[in-house]
Coordinates of C-alpha atoms and ligand atoms in Angstrom, one line a residue:
M232 CA 16.6 -25.3 -88.6
A233 CA 14.3 -25.8 -91.6
L234 CA 15.6 -24.6 -94.9
V235 CA 13.3 -22.2 -96.7
D236 CA 13.6 -21.3 -100.4
V237 CA 12.9 -17.6 -100.4
S238 CA 12.2 -17.6 -104.1
R239 CA 9.1 -19.8 -103.6
L240 CA 7.4 -18.3 -100.6
P241 CA 3.7 -18.6 -99.9
H242 CA 2.2 -15.2 -100.8
H243 CA -0.5 -15.3 -98.2
V244 CA 0.1 -17.1 -94.8
A245 CA -2.8 -17.3 -92.3
V246 CA -2.5 -18.5 -88.7
I247 CA -5.1 -19.8 -86.3
M248 CA -3.3 -18.8 -83.1
D249 CA -4.6 -21.5 -80.7
G250 CA -3.5 -22.9 -77.4
N251 CA -3.1 -19.9 -75.1
G252 CA -5.3 -21.3 -72.3
R253 CA -3.6 -24.7 -72.4
W254 CA -0.2 -23.0 -72.3
A255 CA -1.2 -21.1 -69.2
R256 CA -2.6 -24.1 -67.5
A257 CA 0.6 -26.1 -68.1
Q258 CA 2.5 -23.3 -66.4
G259 CA 0.1 -23.3 -63.5
R260 CA -1.2 -19.8 -64.5
I261 CA -4.5 -18.4 -65.4
R262 CA -5.9 -18.4 -69.0
T263 CA -5.4 -14.7 -69.5
D264 CA -1.7 -15.0 -68.7
G265 CA -1.6 -17.2 -71.8
H266 CA -3.2 -14.5 -73.9
A267 CA -0.7 -12.0 -72.7
E268 CA 2.1 -14.3 -73.6
G269 CA 0.4 -15.0 -76.9
S270 CA 0.6 -11.3 -77.8
H271 CA 4.4 -11.5 -77.6
A272 CA 4.3 -14.5 -80.0
V273 CA 2.3 -12.3 -82.4
R274 CA 5.2 -9.8 -82.4
R275 CA 7.8 -12.4 -83.0
V276 CA 5.9 -14.0 -85.9
V277 CA 5.0 -10.7 -87.6
R278 CA 8.7 -9.8 -87.5
A279 CA 9.8 -13.2 -88.8
A280 CA 7.2 -13.2 -91.6
R281 CA 8.3 -9.7 -92.7
R282 CA 12.0 -10.6 -92.6
L283 CA 11.3 -13.7 -94.7
G284 CA 9.4 -11.7 -97.3
V285 CA 5.9 -13.0 -96.9
R286 CA 3.5 -10.5 -98.6
A287 CA 0.4 -11.1 -96.6
L288 CA -0.1 -12.4 -93.1
T289 CA -3.6 -12.9 -91.6
L290 CA -3.9 -13.7 -87.9
Y291 CA -7.0 -15.1 -86.3
A292 CA -7.1 -13.1 -83.1
F293 CA -10.7 -13.2 -82.0
S294 CA -13.5 -15.1 -83.6
E295 CA -17.2 -14.2 -83.8
Q296 CA -17.8 -17.2 -81.6
N297 CA -15.3 -16.1 -79.0
W298 CA -17.8 -13.5 -77.8
N299 CA -19.4 -16.5 -76.0
R300 CA -16.4 -16.8 -73.6
P301 CA -16.7 -15.6 -70.0
R302 CA -17.0 -11.8 -69.9
V303 CA -13.8 -11.3 -67.9
E304 CA -11.8 -13.3 -70.5
V305 CA -13.3 -11.3 -73.4
D306 CA -12.6 -8.0 -71.6
T307 CA -9.0 -9.0 -71.0
L308 CA -8.6 -10.0 -74.6
M309 CA -9.8 -6.6 -75.7
E310 CA -7.5 -4.8 -73.4
L311 CA -4.6 -6.9 -74.6
L312 CA -5.5 -6.1 -78.2
R313 CA -5.5 -2.4 -77.4
D314 CA -2.1 -2.7 -75.7
Y315 CA -0.8 -4.6 -78.6
L316 CA -1.9 -2.0 -81.1
L317 CA -0.4 0.8 -79.0
R318 CA 2.8 -1.0 -78.4
E319 CA 3.4 -2.2 -82.0
R320 CA 2.8 1.1 -83.7
A321 CA 6.4 2.1 -84.0
E322 CA 7.5 -1.4 -85.1
L323 CA 4.9 -1.5 -87.9
L324 CA 5.8 1.9 -89.2
E325 CA 9.5 1.2 -89.1
H326 CA 9.1 -2.1 -91.0
G327 CA 6.6 -0.8 -93.6
I328 CA 3.8 -3.1 -92.4
R329 CA 0.3 -2.2 -93.3
L330 CA -2.2 -3.2 -90.5
R331 CA -5.9 -3.7 -91.1
A332 CA -8.7 -5.4 -89.4
I333 CA -11.2 -7.9 -91.0
G334 CA -14.4 -8.9 -89.3
R335 CA -17.3 -7.2 -87.7
R336 CA -15.4 -4.2 -86.3
D337 CA -18.6 -2.5 -85.1
K338 CA -18.8 -5.1 -82.4
L339 CA -15.4 -4.1 -81.0
P340 CA -15.3 -1.8 -77.9
A341 CA -14.7 1.9 -78.6
R342 CA -11.4 1.6 -76.6
V343 CA -10.1 -0.8 -79.3
R344 CA -11.5 1.1 -82.3
E345 CA -10.0 4.4 -81.1
V346 CA -6.5 2.9 -81.5
L347 CA -7.3 0.6 -84.4
D348 CA -8.7 3.3 -86.7
P349 CA -5.7 5.7 -86.6
L350 CA -3.2 2.8 -86.9
E351 CA -5.0 1.5 -90.0
R352 CA -5.1 5.0 -91.5
D353 CA -1.4 5.7 -90.7
T354 CA -0.1 2.5 -92.2
A355 CA -2.5 2.4 -95.2
A356 CA 0.2 3.3 -97.7
L357 CA 2.9 1.0 -96.4
D358 CA 3.7 -1.9 -98.7
G359 CA 6.3 -4.1 -96.9
M360 CA 3.6 -6.6 -95.8
V361 CA -0.1 -6.6 -95.2
L362 CA -0.9 -7.7 -91.6
S363 CA -4.7 -8.5 -91.4
L364 CA -6.0 -9.0 -87.9
A365 CA -9.2 -11.1 -87.9
L366 CA -11.2 -9.5 -85.1
S367 CA -14.8 -10.5 -84.4
Y368 CA -14.3 -12.5 -87.5
G369 CA -16.1 -15.5 -88.9
G370 CA -15.8 -17.1 -92.3
R371 CA -19.5 -17.8 -92.6
E372 CA -20.3 -14.3 -91.4
E373 CA -18.0 -12.9 -94.1
I374 CA -19.8 -14.9 -96.8
V375 CA -23.2 -13.8 -95.5
D376 CA -22.0 -10.1 -95.5
S377 CA -20.8 -10.3 -99.0
V378 CA -24.0 -12.0 -100.3
R379 CA -25.9 -9.2 -98.5
A380 CA -23.8 -6.5 -100.3
L381 CA -24.4 -8.2 -103.7
A382 CA -28.1 -8.6 -103.0
A383 CA -28.3 -4.8 -102.3
Q384 CA -26.7 -4.1 -105.6
V385 CA -29.2 -6.4 -107.4
A386 CA -32.1 -4.8 -105.6
A387 CA -30.8 -1.4 -106.7
G388 CA -30.7 -2.5 -110.3
R389 CA -26.9 -2.2 -110.5
L390 CA -26.1 -5.8 -110.8
A391 CA -27.7 -8.6 -112.8
P392 CA -28.0 -12.0 -110.9
D393 CA -26.5 -13.7 -113.9
A394 CA -23.4 -11.5 -113.6
I395 CA -22.6 -12.9 -110.2
D396 CA -19.7 -15.3 -110.3
E397 CA -16.9 -16.4 -107.9
P398 CA -14.7 -13.3 -108.4
T399 CA -17.8 -11.0 -107.9
L400 CA -18.5 -12.6 -104.5
A401 CA -14.9 -12.7 -103.5
S402 CA -14.5 -9.1 -104.4
E403 CA -16.8 -8.2 -101.5
M404 CA -14.8 -10.2 -99.0
P405 CA -12.1 -8.1 -97.2
S406 CA -10.1 -11.2 -96.4
L407 CA -9.7 -11.9 -100.1
S408 CA -8.2 -8.5 -101.1
V409 CA -4.7 -9.9 -100.3
G410 CA -5.5 -13.1 -102.4
P411 CA -6.4 -16.6 -101.4
V412 CA -4.6 -18.3 -98.6
D413 CA -1.6 -20.3 -99.6
L414 CA -0.5 -21.7 -96.3
L415 CA -2.9 -22.1 -93.3
I416 CA -1.2 -22.8 -90.0
R417 CA -3.0 -23.9 -86.8
T418 CA -1.1 -24.2 -83.5
G419 CA -2.3 -25.9 -80.4
G420 CA -2.9 -29.4 -81.7
E421 CA -6.5 -29.2 -82.9
Q422 CA -7.1 -30.1 -86.5
R423 CA -10.1 -27.9 -87.5
I424 CA -10.7 -24.6 -89.3
S425 CA -13.0 -23.1 -86.6
N426 CA -14.8 -20.8 -89.0
F427 CA -11.6 -19.0 -90.2
L428 CA -11.1 -18.0 -93.8
L429 CA -13.6 -20.5 -95.4
W430 CA -13.6 -19.1 -98.9
G431 CA -10.0 -18.1 -99.1
S432 CA -8.7 -21.4 -97.8
A433 CA -10.4 -23.5 -100.5
Y434 CA -7.0 -24.5 -101.8
A435 CA -4.7 -23.6 -98.9
E436 CA -2.1 -26.1 -97.8
L437 CA -2.9 -26.9 -94.1
Y438 CA -0.3 -27.2 -91.5
F439 CA -1.1 -28.3 -88.0
T440 CA 1.3 -28.2 -85.1
D441 CA 1.0 -29.3 -81.5
T442 CA 3.1 -26.3 -80.4
L443 CA 0.9 -24.0 -78.3
W444 CA 0.7 -20.4 -79.6
P445 CA 2.6 -18.6 -76.8
A446 CA 5.5 -21.0 -77.5
F447 CA 5.5 -20.5 -81.3
D448 CA 8.5 -18.7 -82.6
A449 CA 10.3 -17.8 -85.9
P450 CA 11.8 -21.3 -86.4
D451 CA 8.3 -22.8 -86.2
L452 CA 7.2 -20.4 -88.9
Y453 CA 10.2 -21.4 -91.1
G454 CA 9.3 -25.1 -90.4
A455 CA 5.7 -24.5 -91.7
V456 CA 7.0 -22.7 -94.8
A457 CA 9.5 -25.4 -95.5
A458 CA 6.7 -28.0 -95.2
F459 CA 4.6 -25.9 -97.6
Q460 CA 7.4 -26.0 -100.1
Q461 CA 7.4 -29.8 -100.0
R462 CA 3.8 -30.0 -101.1
D463 CA 2.6 -30.5 -104.7
R464 CA -0.3 -28.1 -105.2
R465 CA -2.5 -29.6 -107.9
F466 CA -5.7 -27.5 -107.8
G467 CA -7.6 -30.5 -109.1
R468 CA -5.1 -31.3 -111.9
V469 CA -2.6 -34.1 -112.3
P470 CA 0.7 -34.1 -110.4
S471 CA 3.2 -31.5 -111.7
D472 CA 5.7 -34.2 -112.5
V473 CA 3.4 -35.6 -115.1
G474 CA 2.8 -32.3 -116.8
G475 CA 0.2 -30.6 -114.7
Y476 CA 1.0 -27.1 -113.8
A477 CA 0.0 -25.9 -110.3
G478 CA 0.3 -22.2 -109.6
P479 CA 0.9 -19.4 -109.3
L480 CA -2.7 -18.5 -108.5
A481 CA -4.8 -16.0 -110.3
P482 CA -6.8 -13.7 -108.1
H483 CA -9.4 -15.5 -106.0
G484 CA -7.6 -18.8 -106.1
L485 CA -8.5 -19.9 -109.6
P486 CA -5.7 -21.2 -111.8
Q487 CA -5.7 -19.1 -114.9
A488 CA -6.9 -20.6 -118.2
G489 CA -4.0 -21.8 -120.3
E490 CA -1.6 -22.4 -117.4
Ligands
IPE791 C1 -6.4 -18.9 -78.6 O1 -6.2 -19.6 -77.4 C2 -6.8 -17.5 -78.3 C3 -8.2 -17.2 -78.7 C4 -9.1 -18.0 -79.2 C5 -8.6 -15.8 -78.4 P1 -7.3 -20.3 -76.6 O2 -7.8 -19.3 -75.6 O3 -8.4 -20.8 -77.5 O4 -6.5 -21.4 -75.8 P2 -7.0 -22.9 -75.6 O5 -7.4 -23.5 -76.9 O6 -8.1 -22.9 -74.7 O7 -5.8 -23.6 -75.0
IPE792 C1 -10.0 -20.4 -82.9 O1 -9.7 -20.9 -81.7 C2 -10.2 -18.9 -82.8 C3 -8.9 -18.1 -82.6 C4 -7.7 -18.7 -82.6 C5 -9.1 -16.7 -82.5 P1 -10.8 -21.4 -80.7 O2 -10.1 -21.9 -79.5 O3 -11.9 -20.4 -80.5 O4 -11.4 -22.6 -81.5 P2 -12.2 -23.9 -81.1 O5 -13.3 -23.5 -80.1 O6 -11.3 -24.8 -80.4 O7 -12.8 -24.5 -82.3
MG793 MG1 -8.7 -22.6 -78.3

């Protein structure tokens, strides 16, 4: 098993959980069986990340573009999401995990929001780890929403256009409140971002694995973290072994002056 140095963990790990449909097909089962099995992988990985000491875990559960899937698949995904939230409640509370959703939550069915809202509320003060579920989420949409929020402040005379800088924009993005992404994992073999955390991943280390999401387990997470620990994060500077210093990150992913 991969050796992880727990003193140098990525602060924020994000995962594009892909490959449920292909996993199901390989088993001769229907796509939605893959999603059901995928929700068990979520449980395993949340637990493993918490045990390891990761502070923030962001999981891409449903993209804004996934609404374009067949109605029956979307409905099943929403029911599975509701089941997951009901089932994991005790586990999250027991392990001090704060759950929150990022994305356009107003598009989620009431049946999901009625379990999501109380779970967010009841775990809000927990500080073991922040688990962000990206639901009806798109990276471009999040940037648009934050621009809109700043534009409203400018229109109201509360913000000068010249005062807008990267931290101002990032401060309007819910995905950034746990800091920029350090390690971005994508399962399922595709090597693309698919509109996930566009802003926050600017300097993320990318890790792609062919393992399909329902088959992903704790050792796979450790393997990704171990690979992360082999990387030399330069943030545009020279390699660390010739005197450049890379990390830790200041808020919003910008190395601090003087580091
Ligand atoms: C990821 O698995 C789950 C969601 C996108 C909701 P997919 O359903 O995309 O599975 P593949 O990529 O078709 O195998
Ligand atoms: C990305 O997977 C979205 C989630 C994992 C929720 P997709 O399967 O939707 O991505 P594409 O279509 O292959 O880019
Ligand atoms: Mg897919």
